[in-house]
Coordinates of N, CA and C in Angstrom, one line a residue:
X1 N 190.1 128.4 -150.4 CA 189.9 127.9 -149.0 C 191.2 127.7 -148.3
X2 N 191.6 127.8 -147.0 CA 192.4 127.7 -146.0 C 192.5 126.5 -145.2
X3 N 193.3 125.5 -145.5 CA 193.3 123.8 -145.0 C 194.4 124.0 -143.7
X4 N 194.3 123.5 -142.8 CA 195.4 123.0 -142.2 C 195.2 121.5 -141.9
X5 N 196.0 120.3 -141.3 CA 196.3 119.7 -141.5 C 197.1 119.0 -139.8
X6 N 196.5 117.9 -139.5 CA 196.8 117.4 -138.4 C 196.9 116.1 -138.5
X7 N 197.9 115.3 -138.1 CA 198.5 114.5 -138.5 C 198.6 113.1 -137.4
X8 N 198.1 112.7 -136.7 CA 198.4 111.5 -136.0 C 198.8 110.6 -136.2
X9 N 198.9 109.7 -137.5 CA 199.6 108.4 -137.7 C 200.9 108.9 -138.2
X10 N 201.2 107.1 -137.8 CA 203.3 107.3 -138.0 C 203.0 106.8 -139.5
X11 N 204.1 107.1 -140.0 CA 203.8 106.9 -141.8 C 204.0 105.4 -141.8
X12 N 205.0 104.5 -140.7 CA 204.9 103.5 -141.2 C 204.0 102.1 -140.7
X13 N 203.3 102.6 -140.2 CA 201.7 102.0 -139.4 C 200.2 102.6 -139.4
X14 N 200.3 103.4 -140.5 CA 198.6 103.8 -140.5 C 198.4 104.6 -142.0
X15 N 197.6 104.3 -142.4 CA 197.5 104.9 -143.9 C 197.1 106.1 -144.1
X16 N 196.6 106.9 -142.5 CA 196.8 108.2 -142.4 C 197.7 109.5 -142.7
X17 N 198.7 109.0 -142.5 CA 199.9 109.4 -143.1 C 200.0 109.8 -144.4
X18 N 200.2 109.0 -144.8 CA 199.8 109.0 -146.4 C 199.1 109.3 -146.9
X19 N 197.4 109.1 -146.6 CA 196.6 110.1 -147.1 C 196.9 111.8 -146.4
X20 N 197.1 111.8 -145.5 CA 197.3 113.3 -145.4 C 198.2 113.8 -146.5
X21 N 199.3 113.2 -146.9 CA 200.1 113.9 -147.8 C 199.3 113.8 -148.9
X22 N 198.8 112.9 -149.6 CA 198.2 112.9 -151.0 C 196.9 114.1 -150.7
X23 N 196.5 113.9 -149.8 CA 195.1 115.6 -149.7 C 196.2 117.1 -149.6
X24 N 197.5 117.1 -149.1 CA 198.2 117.9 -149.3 C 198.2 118.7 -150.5
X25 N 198.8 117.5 -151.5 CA 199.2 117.7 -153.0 C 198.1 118.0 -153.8
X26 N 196.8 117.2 -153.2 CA 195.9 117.8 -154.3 C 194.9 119.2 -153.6
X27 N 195.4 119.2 -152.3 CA 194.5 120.8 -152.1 C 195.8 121.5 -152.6
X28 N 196.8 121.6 -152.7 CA 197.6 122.7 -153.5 C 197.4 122.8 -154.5
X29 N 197.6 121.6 -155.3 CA 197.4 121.5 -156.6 C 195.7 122.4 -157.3
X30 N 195.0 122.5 -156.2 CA 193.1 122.8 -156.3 C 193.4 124.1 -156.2
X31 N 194.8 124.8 -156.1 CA 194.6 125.9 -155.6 C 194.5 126.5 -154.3
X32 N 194.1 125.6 -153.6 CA 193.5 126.3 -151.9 C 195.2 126.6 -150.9
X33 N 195.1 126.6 -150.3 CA 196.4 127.6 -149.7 C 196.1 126.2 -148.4
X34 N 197.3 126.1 -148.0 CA 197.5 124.8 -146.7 C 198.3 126.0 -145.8
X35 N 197.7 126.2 -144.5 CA 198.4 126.8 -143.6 C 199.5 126.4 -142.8
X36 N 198.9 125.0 -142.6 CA 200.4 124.2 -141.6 C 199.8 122.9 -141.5
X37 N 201.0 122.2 -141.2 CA 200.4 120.5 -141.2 C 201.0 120.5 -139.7
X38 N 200.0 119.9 -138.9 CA 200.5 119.9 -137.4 C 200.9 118.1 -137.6
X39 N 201.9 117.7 -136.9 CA 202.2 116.5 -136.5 C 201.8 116.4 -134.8
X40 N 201.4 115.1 -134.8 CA 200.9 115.0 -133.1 C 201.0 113.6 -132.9
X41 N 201.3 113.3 -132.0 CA 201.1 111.6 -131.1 C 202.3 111.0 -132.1
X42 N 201.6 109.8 -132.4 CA 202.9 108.9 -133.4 C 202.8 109.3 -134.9
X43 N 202.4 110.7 -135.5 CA 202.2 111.0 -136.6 C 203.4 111.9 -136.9
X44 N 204.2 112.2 -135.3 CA 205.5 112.6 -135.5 C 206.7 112.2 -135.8
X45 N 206.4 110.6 -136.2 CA 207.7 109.9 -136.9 C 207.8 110.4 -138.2
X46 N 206.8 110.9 -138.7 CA 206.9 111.6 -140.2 C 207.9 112.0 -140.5
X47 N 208.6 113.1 -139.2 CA 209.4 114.4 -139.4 C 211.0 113.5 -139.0
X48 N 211.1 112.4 -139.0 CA 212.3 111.8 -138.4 C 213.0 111.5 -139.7
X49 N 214.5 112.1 -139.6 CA 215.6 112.4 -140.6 C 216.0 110.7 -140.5
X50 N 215.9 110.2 -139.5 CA 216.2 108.6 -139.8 C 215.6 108.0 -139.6
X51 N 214.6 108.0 -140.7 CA 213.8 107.0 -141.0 C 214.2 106.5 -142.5
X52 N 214.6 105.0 -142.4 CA 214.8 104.5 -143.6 C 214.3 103.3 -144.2
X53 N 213.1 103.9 -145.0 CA 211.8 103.0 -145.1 C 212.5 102.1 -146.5
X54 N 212.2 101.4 -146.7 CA 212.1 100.0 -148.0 C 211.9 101.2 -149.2
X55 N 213.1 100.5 -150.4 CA 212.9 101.2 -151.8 C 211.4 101.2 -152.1
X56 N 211.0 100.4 -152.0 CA 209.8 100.0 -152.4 C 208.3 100.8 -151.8
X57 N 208.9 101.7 -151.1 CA 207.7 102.6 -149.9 C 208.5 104.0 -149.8
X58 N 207.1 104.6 -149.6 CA 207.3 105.7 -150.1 C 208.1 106.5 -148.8
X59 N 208.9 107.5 -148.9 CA 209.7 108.3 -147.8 C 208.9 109.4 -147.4
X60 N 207.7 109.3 -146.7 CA 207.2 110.5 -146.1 C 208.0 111.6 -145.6
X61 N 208.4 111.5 -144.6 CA 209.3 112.4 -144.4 C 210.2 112.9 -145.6
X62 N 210.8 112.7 -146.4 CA 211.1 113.2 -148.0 C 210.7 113.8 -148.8
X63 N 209.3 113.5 -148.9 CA 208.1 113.5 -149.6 C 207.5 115.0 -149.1
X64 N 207.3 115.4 -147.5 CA 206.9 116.5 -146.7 C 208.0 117.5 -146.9
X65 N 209.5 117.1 -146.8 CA 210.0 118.0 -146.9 C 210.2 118.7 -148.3
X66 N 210.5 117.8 -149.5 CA 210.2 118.5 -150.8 C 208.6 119.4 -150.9
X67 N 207.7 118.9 -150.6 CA 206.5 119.5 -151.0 C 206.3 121.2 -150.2
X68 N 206.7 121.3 -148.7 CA 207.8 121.9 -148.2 C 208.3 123.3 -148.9
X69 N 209.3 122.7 -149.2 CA 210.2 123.6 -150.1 C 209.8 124.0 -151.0
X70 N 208.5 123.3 -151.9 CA 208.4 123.7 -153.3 C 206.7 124.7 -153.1
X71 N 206.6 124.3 -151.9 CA 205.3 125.6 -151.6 C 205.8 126.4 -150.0
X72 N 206.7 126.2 -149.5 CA 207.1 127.2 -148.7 C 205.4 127.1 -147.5
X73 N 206.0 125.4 -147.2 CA 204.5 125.1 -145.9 C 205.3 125.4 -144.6
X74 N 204.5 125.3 -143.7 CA 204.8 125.1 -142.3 C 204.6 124.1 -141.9
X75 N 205.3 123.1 -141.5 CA 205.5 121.9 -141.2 C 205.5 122.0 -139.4
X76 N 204.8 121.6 -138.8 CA 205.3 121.8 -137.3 C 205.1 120.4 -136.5
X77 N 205.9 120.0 -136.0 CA 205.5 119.0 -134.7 C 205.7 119.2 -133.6
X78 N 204.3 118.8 -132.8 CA 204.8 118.7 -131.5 C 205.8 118.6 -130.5
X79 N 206.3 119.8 -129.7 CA 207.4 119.2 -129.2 C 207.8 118.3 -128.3
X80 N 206.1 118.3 -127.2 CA 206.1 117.5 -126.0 C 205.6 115.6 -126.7
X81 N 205.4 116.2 -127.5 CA 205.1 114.5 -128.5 C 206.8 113.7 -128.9
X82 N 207.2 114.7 -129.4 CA 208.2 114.6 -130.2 C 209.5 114.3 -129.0
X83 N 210.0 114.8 -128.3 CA 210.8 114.8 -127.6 C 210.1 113.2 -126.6
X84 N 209.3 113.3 -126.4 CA 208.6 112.1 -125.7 C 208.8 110.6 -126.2
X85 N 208.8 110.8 -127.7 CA 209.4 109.6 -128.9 C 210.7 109.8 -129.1
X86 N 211.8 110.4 -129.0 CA 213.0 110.8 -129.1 C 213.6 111.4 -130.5
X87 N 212.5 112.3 -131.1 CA 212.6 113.1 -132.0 C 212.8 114.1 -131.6
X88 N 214.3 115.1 -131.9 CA 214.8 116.0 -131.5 C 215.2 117.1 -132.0
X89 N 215.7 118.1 -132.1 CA 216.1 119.2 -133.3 C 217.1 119.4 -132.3
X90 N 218.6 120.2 -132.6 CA 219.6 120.6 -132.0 C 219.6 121.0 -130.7
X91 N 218.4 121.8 -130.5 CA 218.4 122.8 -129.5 C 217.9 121.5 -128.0
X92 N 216.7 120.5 -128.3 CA 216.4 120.2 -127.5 C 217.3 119.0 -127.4
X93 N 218.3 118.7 -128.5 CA 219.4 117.1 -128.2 C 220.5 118.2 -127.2
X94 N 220.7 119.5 -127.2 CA 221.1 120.1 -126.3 C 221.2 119.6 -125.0
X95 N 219.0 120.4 -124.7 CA 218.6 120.4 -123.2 C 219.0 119.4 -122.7
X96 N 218.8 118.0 -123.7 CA 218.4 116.9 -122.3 C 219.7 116.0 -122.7
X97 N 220.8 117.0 -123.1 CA 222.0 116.0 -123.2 C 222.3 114.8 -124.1
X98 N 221.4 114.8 -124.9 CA 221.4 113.7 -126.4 C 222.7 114.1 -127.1
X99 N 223.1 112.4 -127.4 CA 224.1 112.5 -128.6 C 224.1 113.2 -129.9
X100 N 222.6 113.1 -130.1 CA 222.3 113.6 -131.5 C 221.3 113.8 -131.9
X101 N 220.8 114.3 -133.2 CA 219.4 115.2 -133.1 C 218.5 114.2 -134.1
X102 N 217.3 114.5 -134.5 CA 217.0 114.0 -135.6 C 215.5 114.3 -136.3
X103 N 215.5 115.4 -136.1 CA 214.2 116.3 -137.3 C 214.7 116.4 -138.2
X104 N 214.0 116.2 -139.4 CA 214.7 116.4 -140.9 C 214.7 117.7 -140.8
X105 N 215.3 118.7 -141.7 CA 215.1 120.1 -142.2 C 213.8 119.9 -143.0
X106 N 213.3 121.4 -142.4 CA 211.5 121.0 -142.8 C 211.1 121.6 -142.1
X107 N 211.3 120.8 -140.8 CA 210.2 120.7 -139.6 C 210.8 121.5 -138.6
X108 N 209.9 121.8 -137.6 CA 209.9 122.6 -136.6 C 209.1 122.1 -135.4
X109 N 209.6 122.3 -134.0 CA 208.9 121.9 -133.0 C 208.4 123.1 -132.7
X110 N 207.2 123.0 -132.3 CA 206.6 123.9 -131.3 C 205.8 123.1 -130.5
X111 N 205.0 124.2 -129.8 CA 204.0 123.6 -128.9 C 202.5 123.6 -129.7
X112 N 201.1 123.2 -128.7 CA 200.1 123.3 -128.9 C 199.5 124.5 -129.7
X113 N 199.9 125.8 -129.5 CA 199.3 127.0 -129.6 C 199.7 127.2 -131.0
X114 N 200.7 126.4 -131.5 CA 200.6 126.5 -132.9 C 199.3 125.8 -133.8
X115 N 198.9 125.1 -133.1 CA 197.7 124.2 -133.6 C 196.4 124.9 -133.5
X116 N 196.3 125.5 -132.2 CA 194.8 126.4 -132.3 C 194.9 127.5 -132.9
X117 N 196.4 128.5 -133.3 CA 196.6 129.0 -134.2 C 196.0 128.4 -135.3
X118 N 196.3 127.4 -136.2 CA 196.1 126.6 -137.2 C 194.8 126.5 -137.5
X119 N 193.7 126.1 -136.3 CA 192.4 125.9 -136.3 C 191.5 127.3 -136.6
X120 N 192.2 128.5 -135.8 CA 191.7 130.0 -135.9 C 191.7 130.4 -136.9
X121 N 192.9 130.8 -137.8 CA 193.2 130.9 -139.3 C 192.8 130.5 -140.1
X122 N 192.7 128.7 -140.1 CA 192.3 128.2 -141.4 C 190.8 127.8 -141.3
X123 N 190.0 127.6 -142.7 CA 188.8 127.3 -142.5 C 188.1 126.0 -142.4
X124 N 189.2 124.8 -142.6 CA 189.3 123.7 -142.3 C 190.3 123.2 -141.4
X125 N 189.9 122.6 -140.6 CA 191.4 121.7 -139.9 C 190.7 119.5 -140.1
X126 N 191.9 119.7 -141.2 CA 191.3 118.0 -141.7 C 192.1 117.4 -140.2
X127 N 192.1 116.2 -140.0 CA 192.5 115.3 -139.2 C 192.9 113.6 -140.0
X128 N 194.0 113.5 -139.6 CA 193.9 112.0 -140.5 C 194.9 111.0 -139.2
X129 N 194.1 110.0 -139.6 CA 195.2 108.8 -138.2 C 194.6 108.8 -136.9
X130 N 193.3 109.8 -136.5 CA 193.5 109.9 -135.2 C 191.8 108.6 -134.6

């Protein structure tokens, strides 16, 4: 089966977050194929390179980007969410004249159409946080 993955909570205020990654690990682990994990609203702090949570809790963002790498996912966040919280990637600390950027490597901004993409494709689109 074909999961994607939508994401609303910020990892460090809603236990949505965290369950989305633990259903990550175990629909790969099941075998089933994860299309993309959409980030949306405050579930886009996930993808923030500075975030520096307590030893003692877990580094979502760390956590997405190894899982990531080790299954070659598509990680996307919104861009009009993202840039609206001041989560940035190079190109848009560019546009709007920011000192500095701060998407982890991982992630990627796009827009919406990545997400109805996501919903078309896959045979589930889970939701967590919202």
């Amino acid at each position: 089966m074909i999961f994607s993955l939508l994401v609303y909570a910020a990892p460090h205020s809603h236990q949505g977050a965290e369950s989305a990654y633990r259903f990550a690990v175990a629909c790969l682990a099941q075998g089933h194929s994860l299309h993309r994990v959409f980030f949306y609203g405050d579930g886009i702090h996930g993808a923030s390179a500075l975030a520096a949570p307590p030893q003692d809790e877990p580094n979502l963002s760390a956590r997405w980007q190894a899982l990531a790498q080790t299954h070659d996912l598509d990680l996307v966040v919104c861009i009009a969410a993202a840039v609206r919280r001041g989560l940035l990637d190079a190109n848009e600390a560019r546009r709007y004249e920011k000192p500095g950027h701060n998407l982890h490597q991982g992630f990627e901004l796009s827009g919406l159409g990545q997400l109805a993409e996501a919903a078309i494709v896959s045979d589930r689109l889970i939701t967590f946080g919202a």
